[in-house]
GROMACS .gro file of C-alpha atoms in nm:
model
  189
    1MET     CA    1  12.430   7.522  11.159
    2THR     CA    2  12.536   7.249  10.965
    3PRO     CA    3  12.872   7.358  10.701
    4ASP     CA    4  12.701   7.135  10.444
    5ALA     CA    5  12.417   7.373  10.442
    6MET     CA    6  12.631   7.555  10.255
    7THR     CA    7  12.652   7.326   9.975
    8GLY     CA    8  12.448   7.175   9.705
    9GLY     CA    9  12.244   7.557   9.590
   10PHE     CA   10  12.225   7.678   9.267
   11ALA     CA   11  12.556   7.736   9.107
   12ASP     CA   12  12.468   8.011   8.856
   13ALA     CA   13  12.157   8.142   9.051
   14PRO     CA   14  11.992   8.336   8.780
   15VAL     CA   15  11.958   8.092   8.493
   16GLN     CA   16  11.922   7.826   8.704
   17SER     CA   17  11.603   8.011   8.901
   18ALA     CA   18  11.477   8.078   8.581
   19CYS     CA   19  11.518   7.718   8.409
   20GLY     CA   20  11.346   7.550   8.761
   21PHE     CA   21  11.047   7.841   8.759
   22ARG     CA   22  11.005   7.758   8.426
   23ALA     CA   23  10.999   7.387   8.458
   24ILE     CA   24  10.769   7.448   8.770
   25LEU     CA   25  10.540   7.650   8.539
   26HIS     CA   26  10.529   7.389   8.267
   27ALA     CA   27  10.460   7.090   8.532
   28LEU     CA   28  10.140   7.284   8.677
   29SER     CA   29  10.001   7.402   8.418
   30GLN     CA   30   9.978   7.047   8.209
   31PRO     CA   31   9.915   6.804   8.492
   32GLY     CA   32  10.047   6.441   8.453
   33GLU     CA   33  10.343   6.599   8.233
   34ILE     CA   34  10.668   6.480   8.416
   35VAL     CA   35  10.948   6.705   8.326
   36ALA     CA   36  11.344   6.722   8.460
   37VAL     CA   37  11.534   6.961   8.692
   38SER     CA   38  11.889   6.983   8.758
   39GLY     CA   39  12.186   7.132   8.908
   40VAL     CA   40  12.068   7.087   9.273
   41GLN     CA   41  12.208   6.843   9.529
   42PRO     CA   42  12.008   6.940   9.860
   43PRO     CA   43  12.073   6.711  10.172
   44ALA     CA   44  11.873   6.383  10.170
   45PRO     CA   45  11.585   6.330  10.208
   46LEU     CA   46  11.504   6.622   9.988
   47SER     CA   47  11.492   6.493   9.631
   48ALA     CA   48  11.644   6.749   9.368
   49ALA     CA   49  11.378   6.823   9.226
   50ALA     CA   50  11.221   6.919   9.593
   51GLY     CA   51  11.549   7.117   9.646
   52THR     CA   52  11.488   7.303   9.341
   53ALA     CA   53  11.135   7.402   9.407
   54ALA     CA   54  11.250   7.502   9.730
   55LEU     CA   55  11.516   7.716   9.619
   56VAL     CA   56  11.256   7.873   9.326
   57LEU     CA   57  10.960   7.935   9.549
   58LEU     CA   58  11.075   8.029   9.914
   59ASP     CA   59  11.175   8.290  10.026
   60GLY     CA   60  11.237   8.458  10.376
   61THR     CA   61  10.798   8.555  10.358
   62THR     CA   62  10.694   8.209  10.270
   63PRO     CA   63  10.627   8.010  10.574
   64VAL     CA   64  10.723   7.652  10.534
   65HIS     CA   65  10.635   7.314  10.702
   66LEU     CA   66  10.907   6.994  10.704
   67ALA     CA   67  10.707   6.660  10.742
   68GLY     CA   68  10.841   6.363  10.862
   69PRO     CA   69  11.194   6.282  10.786
   70HIS     CA   70  11.213   6.637  10.599
   71ALA     CA   71  11.217   6.818  10.948
   72CYS     CA   72  11.598   6.699  11.006
   73GLN     CA   73  11.847   6.935  11.112
   74SER     CA   74  12.005   6.908  10.792
   75VAL     CA   75  11.724   6.960  10.562
   76ARG     CA   76  11.614   7.289  10.762
   77ASP     CA   77  11.977   7.441  10.785
   78TRP     CA   78  11.988   7.381  10.435
   79ILE     CA   79  11.609   7.575  10.351
   80THR     CA   80  11.745   7.824  10.634
   81PHE     CA   81  12.052   7.928  10.458
   82HIS     CA   82  11.986   7.903  10.098
   83THR     CA   83  11.584   8.064  10.115
   84GLY     CA   84  11.530   8.246  10.448
   85ALA     CA   85  11.199   8.083  10.459
   86PRO     CA   86  11.046   8.057  10.810
   87LEU     CA   87  10.972   7.678  10.962
   88VAL     CA   88  10.624   7.666  11.082
   89GLU     CA   89  10.308   7.398  11.181
   90ALA     CA   90  10.161   7.276  10.879
   91GLU     CA   91   9.815   7.485  10.963
   92HIS     CA   92  10.054   7.808  10.896
   93ALA     CA   93  10.248   7.683  10.565
   94MET     CA   94  10.240   7.845  10.236
   95PHE     CA   95  10.498   7.543  10.153
   96ALA     CA   96  10.492   7.195  10.273
   97PHE     CA   97  10.773   6.921  10.177
   98GLY     CA   98  10.784   6.558  10.277
   99GLY     CA   99  10.645   6.235  10.209
  100TRP     CA  100  10.242   6.167  10.155
  101ASP     CA  101  10.224   5.994  10.502
  102ALA     CA  102  10.446   6.242  10.695
  103LEU     CA  103  10.196   6.523  10.532
  104ARG     CA  104   9.907   6.351  10.607
  105PRO     CA  105   9.604   6.459  10.705
  106VAL     CA  106   9.631   6.716  10.431
  107ALA     CA  107   9.329   6.848  10.573
  108ARG     CA  108   9.521   7.067  10.788
  109PHE     CA  109   9.699   7.280  10.495
  110ALA     CA  110   9.561   7.627  10.404
  111ILE     CA  111   9.308   7.571  10.121
  112GLY     CA  112   9.302   7.949  10.077
  113THR     CA  113   8.949   8.121  10.148
  114PRO     CA  114   8.605   8.235   9.854
  115GLU     CA  115   8.806   8.630   9.853
  116TYR     CA  116   9.138   8.493   9.866
  117PRO     CA  117   9.202   8.159   9.699
  118ASP     CA  118   9.585   8.192   9.623
  119ARG     CA  119   9.643   8.191   9.998
  120ALA     CA  120   9.582   7.812   9.978
  121ALA     CA  121   9.913   7.569  10.062
  122THR     CA  122  10.144   7.404   9.820
  123LEU     CA  123  10.278   7.020   9.891
  124ILE     CA  124  10.564   6.922   9.748
  125VAL     CA  125  10.525   6.551   9.794
  126GLU     CA  126  10.854   6.334   9.772
  127MET     CA  127  10.723   5.990   9.553
  128ASP     CA  128  10.924   5.682   9.528
  129ARG     CA  129  10.818   5.691   9.198
  130LEU     CA  130  10.685   5.866   8.914
  131ASP     CA  131  10.562   5.793   8.582
  132SER     CA  132  10.283   5.838   8.345
  133ASP     CA  133  10.066   5.588   8.490
  134GLY     CA  134   9.780   5.545   8.732
  135PRO     CA  135   9.451   5.747   8.822
  136VAL     CA  136   9.311   5.929   8.472
  137LEU     CA  137   9.363   6.311   8.517
  138ARG     CA  138   9.101   6.507   8.329
  139GLY     CA  139   9.037   6.949   8.343
  140PRO     CA  140   9.293   7.243   8.263
  141GLY     CA  141   9.589   7.213   8.053
  142ILE     CA  142   9.519   6.827   7.973
  143GLU     CA  143   9.430   6.818   7.632
  144THR     CA  144   9.164   6.489   7.683
  145THR     CA  145   9.341   6.277   7.965
  146ALA     CA  146   9.635   6.223   8.129
  147ARG     CA  147   9.784   5.981   8.390
  148LEU     CA  148  10.015   6.008   8.717
  149SER     CA  149  10.121   5.802   8.953
  150LEU     CA  150   9.973   5.948   9.273
  151PRO     CA  151  10.023   5.833   9.642
  152GLU     CA  152   9.617   5.785   9.665
  153ILE     CA  153   9.325   5.903   9.503
  154GLN     CA  154   9.047   6.012   9.726
  155ALA     CA  155   9.241   6.289   9.894
  156PHE     CA  156   9.268   6.463   9.575
  157LYS     CA  157   8.938   6.390   9.479
  158VAL     CA  158   8.805   6.546   9.819
  159ASN     CA  159   9.023   6.889   9.722
  160ARG     CA  160   8.889   6.907   9.391
  161ALA     CA  161   8.511   6.910   9.472
  162LEU     CA  162   8.692   7.251   9.755
  163PHE     CA  163   8.784   7.389   9.369
  164PRO     CA  164   8.836   7.703   9.346
  165LEU     CA  165   8.985   7.633   9.712
  166GLY     CA  166   9.232   7.368   9.799
  167PHE     CA  167   9.556   7.238   9.784
  168ASP     CA  168   9.822   7.303   9.486
  169THR     CA  169  10.034   7.006   9.450
  170LEU     CA  170  10.397   6.927   9.297
  171LEU     CA  171  10.535   6.547   9.302
  172ALA     CA  172  10.890   6.499   9.339
  173CYS     CA  173  11.082   6.206   9.275
  174GLY     CA  174  11.487   6.218   9.220
  175ASP     CA  175  11.527   6.489   8.958
  176ARG     CA  176  11.187   6.496   8.801
  177LEU     CA  177  10.863   6.684   8.882
  178ALA     CA  178  10.459   6.666   8.805
  179GLY     CA  179  10.239   6.929   8.887
  180LEU     CA  180   9.836   6.868   8.983
  181PRO     CA  181   9.700   7.166   9.073
  182ARG     CA  182   9.335   7.184   9.280
  183SER     CA  183   9.116   7.212   8.927
  184THR     CA  184   9.253   6.843   8.790
  185ILE     CA  185   8.947   6.643   8.801
  186VAL     CA  186   9.134   6.285   8.932
  187GLU     CA  187   8.932   6.013   8.807
  188ASP     CA  188   8.989   5.611   8.925
  189VAL     CA  189   9.133   5.374   8.682
   0.00000   0.00000   0.00000
């Protein structure tokens, strides 16, 4: 384990984890809204937003998959030290971190079962940009419509067609997060 793995976490864990959890809940309950998080400095290429999600959502019982450049030693050590989450292959992950291209094909991630739809994966997708433009979003948590820059449209349409099954998504860029739960309808512009 590298010495850097022990740095960059929450300085005031009770307060920062509560704020991070609230931000994640807000992002997932209000699809298309972008929320800011702060106080975490994980190793690259993990963004501050994705690092916050890791510290809030992962523990020793939540299998995590790191895809592409995120599977580097520094990120593996940081996740292991701060969360204790076991690193697994995509098919066994409850959470996955990486860029969209590295996470594809997304059909390999768990979508839950009819009896237990909550056993689906959550993808934390690192984005180059995260803006309130792009495809139109409709559904629970959206008053009329919202817009959000997405890495692609078709995969989210397919995912929505599986509802109540399907994966949930957090989009991360720098210190900002947006949520796209499986219940969200994604329409072409």
